[in-house]
């Protein structure tokens, strides 16, 4: 049984990852401060299943609290670091907050981990680090030096801190670049969740640009499988740091996404046309060959399968009629 600290455990990805680790027999300490980015009630619902397990404990607190973090870690413990201020567009409003949580928070965790002899570290990074100039599909070999949002810059900085801690102290770290993740419990600010809600309510959806922007949407089960495999990869004794893409290697245009959601909801989508947003990249698409090689990663859910599953979850958790 591995003892794992999962930061951001009350969030979308963190709660799924914690459930997966508990199911396979690990012991999980979750750390989350119920950040106000979206309502606490949503995060409490994410935790409902986990709270029933004797192998799960949730500690409410901030990843930047050095004493708290130091008190939670023990030698040999593994860390899955998913807590962050997420969201590209809001990071343009408050870049200093994003830097504080995402860079300082990551540094606090890395430092506490190495002091206490916790060598195994998985970091939740983002496809946004590739910016708008990387060749498609995005390969980890691209230097990713031109992120176009403060959020993306903080994630790239987090990766660099991970690299530094391996060189200095022999930590074993994997940074995973998630490509737009969706599925049950998806953050309410993200497009698929927001569009589903608005289409069901008969309200117009904000439609940025001409609809041709493209995303590589990754189903939550595929991400969770990748995170669990990355955690296992950190168990080897050799110091190492690797950056690995987790996506589906398929792109979907914004227009096609809206069509798929409207079809699954069974209502027509009304569009409110708005200009393309600064900070948003035009296209993301993962080259996942490295994930296949290092992790045996096998993404298995197409967007055509995943959207109806998301809509079903939405209806079950929000009620069919509103
Ligand atoms: N969802 C995606 O599509 C996506 C894509 C790329 C990268 N990521 C990254 O994956 C991770 C998880 O994302 P998510 O979509 O589940 O987001 P989320 O907002 O649902 O989860 C993040 C959790 O971290 C917590 N948190 C925030 N600040 C904290 C702090 N200072 N101390 C302790 N806890 C704090 C929040 O309360 C929240 O529960 C993040 O690091 C995010 O940047 C997500």
Short mmCIF file of N, CA, C and O in Angstrom, two decimals, residues 58-187:
data_model
loop_
_atom_site.label_atom_id
_atom_site.label_comp_id
_atom_site.label_asym_id
_atom_site.label_seq_id
_atom_site.Cartn_x
_atom_site.Cartn_y
_atom_site.Cartn_z
N UNK A 58 -9.33 14.00 4.43
CA UNK A 58 -9.21 15.31 3.77
C UNK A 58 -8.73 16.33 4.79
O UNK A 58 -9.33 16.48 5.86
N UNK A 59 -7.66 16.99 4.47
CA UNK A 59 -7.16 18.08 5.31
C UNK A 59 -7.47 19.38 4.59
O UNK A 59 -7.12 19.54 3.42
N UNK A 60 -8.16 20.30 5.29
CA UNK A 60 -8.48 21.58 4.67
C UNK A 60 -7.35 22.56 4.94
O UNK A 60 -7.03 22.86 6.10
N UNK A 61 -6.72 23.02 3.89
CA UNK A 61 -5.61 23.96 4.09
C UNK A 61 -4.97 24.33 2.77
O UNK A 61 -5.32 23.81 1.70
N UNK A 62 -4.02 25.24 2.85
CA UNK A 62 -3.41 25.84 1.67
C UNK A 62 -2.05 25.20 1.38
O UNK A 62 -1.24 25.04 2.30
N UNK A 63 -1.81 24.89 0.13
CA UNK A 63 -0.51 24.29 -0.23
C UNK A 63 0.66 25.22 0.04
O UNK A 63 1.80 24.79 0.10
N UNK A 64 0.38 26.52 0.22
CA UNK A 64 1.48 27.46 0.51
C UNK A 64 1.81 27.53 2.00
O UNK A 64 2.74 28.23 2.39
N UNK A 65 1.06 26.81 2.83
CA UNK A 65 1.28 26.80 4.27
C UNK A 65 2.39 25.78 4.59
O UNK A 65 2.14 24.57 4.66
N UNK A 66 3.60 26.29 4.77
CA UNK A 66 4.77 25.40 4.90
C UNK A 66 4.65 24.43 6.07
O UNK A 66 4.99 23.25 5.97
N UNK A 67 4.21 24.94 7.22
CA UNK A 67 4.13 24.08 8.40
C UNK A 67 3.10 22.97 8.20
O UNK A 67 3.33 21.82 8.55
N UNK A 68 1.97 23.36 7.63
CA UNK A 68 0.92 22.37 7.39
C UNK A 68 1.43 21.27 6.46
O UNK A 68 1.30 20.07 6.76
N UNK A 69 2.02 21.68 5.35
CA UNK A 69 2.49 20.71 4.35
C UNK A 69 3.57 19.81 4.96
O UNK A 69 3.56 18.58 4.78
N UNK A 70 4.48 20.41 5.70
CA UNK A 70 5.56 19.62 6.31
C UNK A 70 4.97 18.60 7.30
O UNK A 70 5.43 17.46 7.37
N UNK A 71 3.93 19.00 8.00
CA UNK A 71 3.30 18.10 8.98
C UNK A 71 2.56 16.94 8.34
O UNK A 71 2.33 15.92 8.98
N UNK A 72 2.18 17.09 7.07
CA UNK A 72 1.40 16.03 6.41
C UNK A 72 2.28 14.97 5.76
O UNK A 72 1.86 13.84 5.57
N UNK A 73 3.50 15.35 5.41
CA UNK A 73 4.35 14.43 4.65
C UNK A 73 5.21 13.57 5.56
O UNK A 73 5.64 14.02 6.63
N UNK A 74 5.43 12.34 5.14
CA UNK A 74 6.35 11.46 5.86
C UNK A 74 7.28 10.83 4.83
O UNK A 74 6.97 10.79 3.63
N UNK A 75 8.41 10.33 5.31
CA UNK A 75 9.39 9.70 4.43
C UNK A 75 8.74 8.57 3.63
O UNK A 75 7.97 7.78 4.18
N UNK A 76 9.03 8.53 2.35
CA UNK A 76 8.51 7.45 1.50
C UNK A 76 7.14 7.74 0.92
O UNK A 76 6.64 7.00 0.07
N UNK A 77 6.50 8.79 1.37
CA UNK A 77 5.18 9.13 0.84
C UNK A 77 5.30 9.64 -0.60
O UNK A 77 6.31 10.23 -0.97
N UNK A 78 4.28 9.41 -1.40
CA UNK A 78 4.27 9.93 -2.77
C UNK A 78 3.32 11.13 -2.84
O UNK A 78 2.39 11.23 -2.04
N UNK A 79 3.57 12.02 -3.80
CA UNK A 79 2.74 13.23 -3.91
C UNK A 79 2.17 13.32 -5.33
O UNK A 79 2.91 13.17 -6.31
N UNK A 80 0.87 13.55 -5.41
CA UNK A 80 0.25 13.89 -6.69
C UNK A 80 -0.27 15.32 -6.52
O UNK A 80 -1.21 15.57 -5.78
N UNK A 81 0.40 16.25 -7.19
CA UNK A 81 0.13 17.67 -6.97
C UNK A 81 -0.78 18.23 -8.06
O UNK A 81 -0.34 18.52 -9.17
N UNK A 82 -2.08 18.37 -7.70
CA UNK A 82 -3.08 18.84 -8.65
C UNK A 82 -3.72 20.15 -8.23
O UNK A 82 -4.51 20.73 -8.98
N UNK A 83 -3.43 20.61 -7.01
CA UNK A 83 -4.03 21.87 -6.56
C UNK A 83 -3.46 23.02 -7.40
O UNK A 83 -2.26 23.07 -7.65
N UNK A 84 -4.33 23.91 -7.81
CA UNK A 84 -3.87 25.07 -8.60
C UNK A 84 -5.01 26.04 -8.74
O UNK A 84 -6.17 25.70 -8.53
N UNK A 85 -4.68 27.26 -9.10
CA UNK A 85 -5.63 28.17 -9.68
C UNK A 85 -5.68 27.80 -11.15
O UNK A 85 -4.69 27.97 -11.87
N UNK A 86 -6.79 27.21 -11.58
CA UNK A 86 -6.91 26.80 -12.98
C UNK A 86 -7.61 27.90 -13.77
O UNK A 86 -8.14 28.85 -13.19
N UNK A 87 -7.63 27.73 -15.09
CA UNK A 87 -8.36 28.68 -15.93
C UNK A 87 -7.44 29.67 -16.61
O UNK A 87 -6.71 30.40 -15.95
N UNK A 88 -7.52 29.68 -17.94
CA UNK A 88 -6.64 30.56 -18.72
C UNK A 88 -7.11 32.01 -18.65
O UNK A 88 -6.35 32.91 -18.26
N UNK A 89 -8.38 32.25 -18.99
CA UNK A 89 -8.85 33.64 -19.09
C UNK A 89 -8.77 34.38 -17.76
O UNK A 89 -8.31 35.52 -17.72
N UNK A 90 -9.23 33.77 -16.64
CA UNK A 90 -9.16 34.51 -15.36
C UNK A 90 -7.73 34.82 -14.94
O UNK A 90 -7.50 35.74 -14.14
N UNK A 91 -6.75 34.10 -15.48
CA UNK A 91 -5.36 34.37 -15.08
C UNK A 91 -4.89 35.71 -15.63
O UNK A 91 -3.93 36.29 -15.12
N UNK A 92 -5.56 36.22 -16.67
CA UNK A 92 -5.19 37.54 -17.19
C UNK A 92 -5.65 38.64 -16.23
O UNK A 92 -5.12 39.74 -16.23
N UNK A 93 -6.69 38.32 -15.43
CA UNK A 93 -7.23 39.30 -14.48
C UNK A 93 -6.36 39.42 -13.24
O UNK A 93 -6.27 40.47 -12.63
N UNK A 94 -5.76 38.31 -12.81
CA UNK A 94 -5.00 38.33 -11.56
C UNK A 94 -3.75 37.44 -11.66
O UNK A 94 -3.65 36.38 -11.01
N UNK A 95 -2.79 37.86 -12.47
CA UNK A 95 -1.61 37.01 -12.69
C UNK A 95 -0.82 36.75 -11.41
O UNK A 95 -0.24 35.68 -11.24
N UNK A 96 -0.82 37.73 -10.48
CA UNK A 96 -0.01 37.55 -9.26
C UNK A 96 -0.59 36.42 -8.40
O UNK A 96 0.15 35.64 -7.80
N UNK A 97 -1.91 36.33 -8.35
CA UNK A 97 -2.54 35.24 -7.59
C UNK A 97 -2.18 33.89 -8.20
O UNK A 97 -1.84 32.93 -7.49
N UNK A 98 -2.23 33.81 -9.53
CA UNK A 98 -1.88 32.55 -10.21
C UNK A 98 -0.43 32.17 -9.93
O UNK A 98 -0.10 31.02 -9.70
N UNK A 99 0.44 33.18 -9.96
CA UNK A 99 1.86 32.90 -9.69
C UNK A 99 2.03 32.42 -8.26
O UNK A 99 2.78 31.47 -7.98
N UNK A 100 1.31 33.04 -7.33
CA UNK A 100 1.45 32.68 -5.93
C UNK A 100 1.02 31.22 -5.69
O UNK A 100 1.76 30.42 -5.12
N UNK A 101 -0.19 30.89 -6.12
CA UNK A 101 -0.70 29.53 -5.85
C UNK A 101 0.09 28.50 -6.67
O UNK A 101 0.53 27.48 -6.13
N UNK A 102 0.28 28.78 -7.95
CA UNK A 102 0.80 27.73 -8.83
C UNK A 102 2.32 27.60 -8.78
O UNK A 102 2.85 26.49 -8.93
N UNK A 103 3.03 28.70 -8.56
CA UNK A 103 4.50 28.59 -8.53
C UNK A 103 4.97 28.44 -7.08
O UNK A 103 5.64 27.46 -6.73
N UNK A 104 4.60 29.40 -6.24
CA UNK A 104 5.03 29.30 -4.83
C UNK A 104 4.50 28.00 -4.21
O UNK A 104 5.24 27.29 -3.51
N UNK A 105 3.23 27.69 -4.47
CA UNK A 105 2.65 26.46 -3.90
C UNK A 105 3.43 25.22 -4.31
O UNK A 105 3.70 24.33 -3.50
N UNK A 106 3.83 25.16 -5.58
CA UNK A 106 4.59 24.00 -6.06
C UNK A 106 5.97 23.96 -5.40
O UNK A 106 6.46 22.88 -5.01
N UNK A 107 6.58 25.13 -5.24
CA UNK A 107 7.90 25.17 -4.60
C UNK A 107 7.82 24.72 -3.14
O UNK A 107 8.69 23.98 -2.65
N UNK A 108 6.77 25.13 -2.44
CA UNK A 108 6.60 24.72 -1.03
C UNK A 108 6.50 23.19 -0.95
O UNK A 108 7.14 22.55 -0.12
N UNK A 109 5.71 22.62 -1.83
CA UNK A 109 5.52 21.15 -1.81
C UNK A 109 6.81 20.41 -2.15
O UNK A 109 7.18 19.44 -1.50
N UNK A 110 7.50 20.89 -3.20
CA UNK A 110 8.75 20.22 -3.61
C UNK A 110 9.78 20.28 -2.49
O UNK A 110 10.48 19.30 -2.21
N UNK A 111 9.86 21.43 -1.85
CA UNK A 111 10.86 21.59 -0.79
C UNK A 111 10.53 20.73 0.44
O UNK A 111 11.40 20.07 1.01
N UNK A 112 9.25 20.74 0.83
CA UNK A 112 8.85 19.91 1.97
C UNK A 112 9.10 18.44 1.65
O UNK A 112 9.60 17.67 2.49
N UNK A 113 8.80 18.04 0.42
CA UNK A 113 8.96 16.64 0.02
C UNK A 113 10.42 16.22 0.10
O UNK A 113 10.76 15.17 0.67
N UNK A 114 11.30 17.05 -0.39
CA UNK A 114 12.71 16.61 -0.40
C UNK A 114 13.29 16.63 1.02
O UNK A 114 14.08 15.76 1.38
N UNK A 115 12.86 17.57 1.87
CA UNK A 115 13.35 17.60 3.25
C UNK A 115 12.95 16.34 4.01
O UNK A 115 13.69 15.84 4.85
N UNK A 116 11.73 15.86 3.72
CA UNK A 116 11.20 14.73 4.49
C UNK A 116 11.48 13.39 3.83
O UNK A 116 11.01 12.36 4.29
N UNK A 117 12.22 13.39 2.73
CA UNK A 117 12.55 12.12 2.09
C UNK A 117 11.38 11.53 1.32
O UNK A 117 11.25 10.30 1.23
N UNK A 118 10.51 12.38 0.82
CA UNK A 118 9.42 11.92 -0.05
C UNK A 118 9.86 12.20 -1.49
O UNK A 118 9.77 13.33 -1.97
N UNK A 119 10.35 11.17 -2.18
CA UNK A 119 11.02 11.39 -3.46
C UNK A 119 10.09 11.36 -4.66
O UNK A 119 10.45 11.79 -5.74
N UNK A 120 8.91 10.79 -4.48
CA UNK A 120 8.03 10.53 -5.62
C UNK A 120 7.03 11.68 -5.81
O UNK A 120 6.25 11.97 -4.91
N UNK A 121 7.04 12.28 -6.99
CA UNK A 121 6.24 13.51 -7.20
C UNK A 121 5.63 13.49 -8.60
O UNK A 121 6.35 13.36 -9.59
N UNK A 122 4.31 13.63 -8.67
CA UNK A 122 3.62 13.78 -9.96
C UNK A 122 3.00 15.17 -9.97
O UNK A 122 2.30 15.56 -9.03
N UNK A 123 3.24 15.91 -11.04
CA UNK A 123 2.78 17.30 -11.13
C UNK A 123 1.76 17.46 -12.26
O UNK A 123 2.03 17.04 -13.39
N UNK A 124 0.64 18.06 -11.96
CA UNK A 124 -0.38 18.30 -12.98
C UNK A 124 -0.09 19.57 -13.76
O UNK A 124 -0.37 20.67 -13.30
N UNK A 125 0.48 19.40 -14.94
CA UNK A 125 0.75 20.56 -15.80
C UNK A 125 -0.31 20.65 -16.89
O UNK A 125 -1.37 20.01 -16.79
N UNK A 126 -0.05 21.40 -17.93
CA UNK A 126 -1.12 21.73 -18.88
C UNK A 126 -0.61 21.85 -20.31
O UNK A 126 0.50 22.35 -20.56
N UNK A 127 -1.46 21.49 -21.26
CA UNK A 127 -1.14 21.66 -22.68
C UNK A 127 -0.98 23.12 -23.04
O UNK A 127 -0.38 23.44 -24.07
N UNK A 128 -1.49 24.01 -22.20
CA UNK A 128 -1.41 25.44 -22.53
C UNK A 128 0.04 25.93 -22.60
O UNK A 128 0.31 26.97 -23.20
N UNK A 129 0.98 25.20 -22.01
CA UNK A 129 2.39 25.65 -22.04
C UNK A 129 2.92 25.72 -23.47
O UNK A 129 3.90 26.42 -23.73
N UNK A 130 2.27 25.01 -24.42
CA UNK A 130 2.78 25.00 -25.80
C UNK A 130 2.54 26.32 -26.53
O UNK A 130 3.15 26.57 -27.57
N UNK A 131 1.63 27.14 -26.02
CA UNK A 131 1.37 28.41 -26.67
C UNK A 131 0.82 28.24 -28.08
O UNK A 131 0.20 27.21 -28.39
N UNK A 132 1.05 29.22 -28.93
CA UNK A 132 0.46 29.21 -30.27
C UNK A 132 1.47 28.93 -31.37
O UNK A 132 1.14 29.04 -32.55
N UNK A 133 2.71 28.59 -31.00
CA UNK A 133 3.73 28.45 -32.05
C UNK A 133 4.28 27.03 -32.18
O UNK A 133 5.04 26.74 -33.10
N UNK A 134 3.89 26.13 -31.28
CA UNK A 134 4.43 24.76 -31.33
C UNK A 134 3.87 24.01 -32.54
O UNK A 134 2.69 24.16 -32.86
N UNK A 135 4.70 23.21 -33.22
CA UNK A 135 4.18 22.41 -34.32
C UNK A 135 3.19 21.36 -33.81
O UNK A 135 3.34 20.85 -32.71
N UNK A 136 2.18 21.07 -34.64
CA UNK A 136 1.13 20.10 -34.28
C UNK A 136 1.47 18.75 -34.89
O UNK A 136 1.89 18.71 -36.05
N UNK A 137 1.32 17.61 -34.19
CA UNK A 137 0.90 17.51 -32.79
C UNK A 137 2.01 17.95 -31.84
O UNK A 137 3.19 17.86 -32.18
N UNK A 138 1.61 18.42 -30.65
CA UNK A 138 2.57 18.95 -29.70
C UNK A 138 3.44 17.83 -29.12
O UNK A 138 2.94 16.86 -28.58
N UNK A 139 4.75 18.04 -29.23
CA UNK A 139 5.69 17.05 -28.69
C UNK A 139 6.40 17.64 -27.47
O UNK A 139 6.71 18.84 -27.43
N UNK A 140 6.71 16.79 -26.52
CA UNK A 140 7.39 17.23 -25.30
C UNK A 140 8.79 17.77 -25.61
O UNK A 140 9.39 18.45 -24.79
N UNK A 141 9.32 17.45 -26.80
CA UNK A 141 10.66 17.94 -27.14
C UNK A 141 10.68 19.43 -27.48
O UNK A 141 11.71 20.08 -27.44
N UNK A 142 9.52 19.97 -27.81
CA UNK A 142 9.42 21.40 -28.09
C UNK A 142 9.74 22.18 -26.81
O UNK A 142 9.24 21.85 -25.74
N UNK A 143 10.56 23.22 -26.89
CA UNK A 143 11.00 23.88 -25.64
C UNK A 143 9.90 24.61 -24.86
O UNK A 143 10.06 24.84 -23.67
N UNK A 144 8.80 24.92 -25.50
CA UNK A 144 7.67 25.57 -24.81
C UNK A 144 8.11 26.81 -24.04
O UNK A 144 7.94 26.91 -22.83
N UNK A 145 8.67 27.75 -24.77
CA UNK A 145 9.18 28.97 -24.15
C UNK A 145 8.27 30.17 -24.39
O UNK A 145 8.58 31.27 -23.95
N UNK A 146 7.14 29.96 -25.09
CA UNK A 146 6.27 31.11 -25.40
C UNK A 146 4.83 30.88 -24.96
O UNK A 146 3.90 30.97 -25.78
N UNK A 147 4.61 30.62 -23.67
CA UNK A 147 3.22 30.50 -23.21
C UNK A 147 2.50 31.83 -23.39
O UNK A 147 3.13 32.90 -23.24
N UNK A 148 1.20 31.80 -23.74
CA UNK A 148 0.51 33.07 -24.04
C UNK A 148 -0.50 33.46 -22.97
O UNK A 148 -1.34 34.33 -23.20
N UNK A 149 -0.45 32.86 -21.80
CA UNK A 149 -1.29 33.33 -20.68
C UNK A 149 -0.47 33.20 -19.40
O UNK A 149 0.42 32.34 -19.31
N UNK A 150 -0.79 34.03 -18.39
CA UNK A 150 -0.10 33.87 -17.10
C UNK A 150 -0.27 32.46 -16.54
O UNK A 150 0.67 31.88 -15.99
N UNK A 151 -1.47 31.89 -16.68
CA UNK A 151 -1.69 30.52 -16.20
C UNK A 151 -0.67 29.56 -16.81
O UNK A 151 -0.03 28.77 -16.12
N UNK A 152 -0.54 29.63 -18.14
CA UNK A 152 0.39 28.73 -18.84
C UNK A 152 1.82 28.96 -18.35
O UNK A 152 2.58 28.00 -18.16
N UNK A 153 2.17 30.22 -18.15
CA UNK A 153 3.53 30.52 -17.67
C UNK A 153 3.78 29.92 -16.29
O UNK A 153 4.86 29.40 -16.00
N UNK A 154 2.73 29.95 -15.42
CA UNK A 154 2.92 29.37 -14.08
C UNK A 154 3.09 27.86 -14.15
O UNK A 154 3.82 27.27 -13.36
N UNK A 155 2.41 27.23 -15.10
CA UNK A 155 2.53 25.77 -15.23
C UNK A 155 3.92 25.41 -15.78
O UNK A 155 4.53 24.44 -15.35
N UNK A 156 4.40 26.20 -16.72
CA UNK A 156 5.76 25.94 -17.25
C UNK A 156 6.78 26.15 -16.14
O UNK A 156 7.76 25.40 -16.01
N UNK A 157 6.56 27.19 -15.30
CA UNK A 157 7.47 27.44 -14.19
C UNK A 157 7.45 26.26 -13.21
O UNK A 157 8.50 25.84 -12.69
N UNK A 158 6.27 25.72 -12.97
CA UNK A 158 6.16 24.55 -12.08
C UNK A 158 6.96 23.37 -12.62
O UNK A 158 7.67 22.67 -11.87
N UNK A 159 6.89 23.16 -13.94
CA UNK A 159 7.67 22.07 -14.55
C UNK A 159 9.17 22.31 -14.34
O UNK A 159 9.93 21.37 -14.05
N UNK A 160 9.58 23.55 -14.52
CA UNK A 160 11.01 23.86 -14.38
C UNK A 160 11.47 23.64 -12.94
O UNK A 160 12.58 23.16 -12.69
N UNK A 161 10.61 23.99 -11.97
CA UNK A 161 10.96 23.72 -10.58
C UNK A 161 11.12 22.21 -10.35
O UNK A 161 12.05 21.77 -9.65
N UNK A 162 10.23 21.43 -10.92
CA UNK A 162 10.35 19.96 -10.80
C UNK A 162 11.71 19.50 -11.34
O UNK A 162 12.41 18.69 -10.72
N UNK A 163 12.09 20.02 -12.49
CA UNK A 163 13.36 19.66 -13.13
C UNK A 163 14.53 20.01 -12.21
O UNK A 163 15.47 19.23 -12.01
N UNK A 164 14.45 21.20 -11.63
CA UNK A 164 15.53 21.66 -10.74
C UNK A 164 15.66 20.75 -9.51
O UNK A 164 16.78 20.42 -9.09
N UNK A 165 14.53 20.35 -8.95
CA UNK A 165 14.59 19.52 -7.74
C UNK A 165 15.15 18.14 -8.02
O UNK A 165 15.78 17.54 -7.16
N UNK A 166 14.96 17.64 -9.23
CA UNK A 166 15.59 16.36 -9.57
C UNK A 166 17.10 16.54 -9.67
O UNK A 166 17.88 15.73 -9.16
N UNK A 167 17.51 17.63 -10.31
CA UNK A 167 18.95 17.84 -10.47
C UNK A 167 19.63 18.09 -9.13
O UNK A 167 20.73 17.61 -8.88
N UNK A 168 18.98 18.85 -8.26
CA UNK A 168 19.60 19.18 -6.98
C UNK A 168 19.57 18.03 -5.98
O UNK A 168 20.55 17.78 -5.28
N UNK A 169 18.45 17.33 -5.93
CA UNK A 169 18.23 16.42 -4.80
C UNK A 169 17.89 14.99 -5.21
O UNK A 169 17.60 14.16 -4.34
N UNK A 170 17.88 14.70 -6.52
CA UNK A 170 17.62 13.32 -6.93
C UNK A 170 16.18 12.88 -6.77
O UNK A 170 15.91 11.68 -6.63
N UNK A 171 15.23 13.83 -6.83
CA UNK A 171 13.82 13.44 -6.76
C UNK A 171 13.41 12.70 -8.04
O UNK A 171 14.06 12.84 -9.08
N UNK A 172 12.35 11.93 -7.96
CA UNK A 172 11.83 11.28 -9.17
C UNK A 172 10.46 11.88 -9.48
O UNK A 172 9.49 11.69 -8.74
N UNK A 173 10.42 12.64 -10.57
CA UNK A 173 9.27 13.50 -10.83
C UNK A 173 8.73 13.29 -12.24
O UNK A 173 9.50 13.21 -13.21
N UNK A 174 7.42 13.24 -12.35
CA UNK A 174 6.81 13.27 -13.67
C UNK A 174 5.79 14.42 -13.73
O UNK A 174 4.89 14.51 -12.90
N UNK A 175 5.98 15.30 -14.71
CA UNK A 175 5.02 16.38 -14.96
C UNK A 175 4.14 15.95 -16.12
O UNK A 175 4.63 15.60 -17.19
N UNK A 176 2.83 15.97 -15.90
CA UNK A 176 1.89 15.52 -16.92
C UNK A 176 1.18 16.72 -17.52
O UNK A 176 0.57 17.52 -16.79
N UNK A 177 1.27 16.85 -18.82
CA UNK A 177 0.57 17.95 -19.49
C UNK A 177 -0.82 17.46 -19.91
O UNK A 177 -0.95 16.72 -20.90
N UNK A 178 -1.82 17.85 -19.14
CA UNK A 178 -3.20 17.44 -19.44
C UNK A 178 -3.73 18.29 -20.58
O UNK A 178 -3.58 19.51 -20.59
N UNK A 179 -4.42 17.63 -21.53
CA UNK A 179 -5.09 18.33 -22.63
C UNK A 179 -6.58 18.37 -22.30
O UNK A 179 -7.19 17.31 -22.09
N UNK A 180 -7.15 19.57 -22.28
CA UNK A 180 -8.55 19.84 -21.85
C UNK A 180 -9.31 18.59 -21.39
O UNK A 180 -9.74 17.77 -22.20
N UNK A 181 -9.49 18.51 -20.09
CA UNK A 181 -10.07 17.31 -19.49
C UNK A 181 -11.56 17.52 -19.28
O UNK A 181 -11.99 18.61 -18.87
N UNK A 182 -12.36 16.50 -19.57
CA UNK A 182 -13.81 16.61 -19.36
C UNK A 182 -14.34 15.27 -18.88
O UNK A 182 -13.65 14.24 -18.92
N UNK A 183 -15.58 15.30 -18.42
CA UNK A 183 -16.22 14.09 -17.89
C UNK A 183 -16.99 14.50 -16.63
O UNK A 183 -17.03 15.68 -16.27
N UNK A 184 -17.63 13.53 -15.95
CA UNK A 184 -18.37 13.83 -14.74
C UNK A 184 -17.55 14.69 -13.78
O UNK A 184 -16.36 14.43 -13.60
N UNK A 185 -18.20 15.70 -13.20
CA UNK A 185 -17.60 16.64 -12.24
C UNK A 185 -16.69 17.68 -12.90
O UNK A 185 -15.94 18.37 -12.22
N UNK A 186 -16.71 17.76 -14.21
CA UNK A 186 -15.85 18.77 -14.85
C UNK A 186 -16.10 20.15 -14.24
O UNK A 186 -17.23 20.47 -13.87
N UNK A 187 -15.05 20.94 -14.13
CA UNK A 187 -15.18 22.28 -13.56
C UNK A 187 -16.30 23.04 -14.26
O UNK A 187 -16.38 23.03 -15.48
#
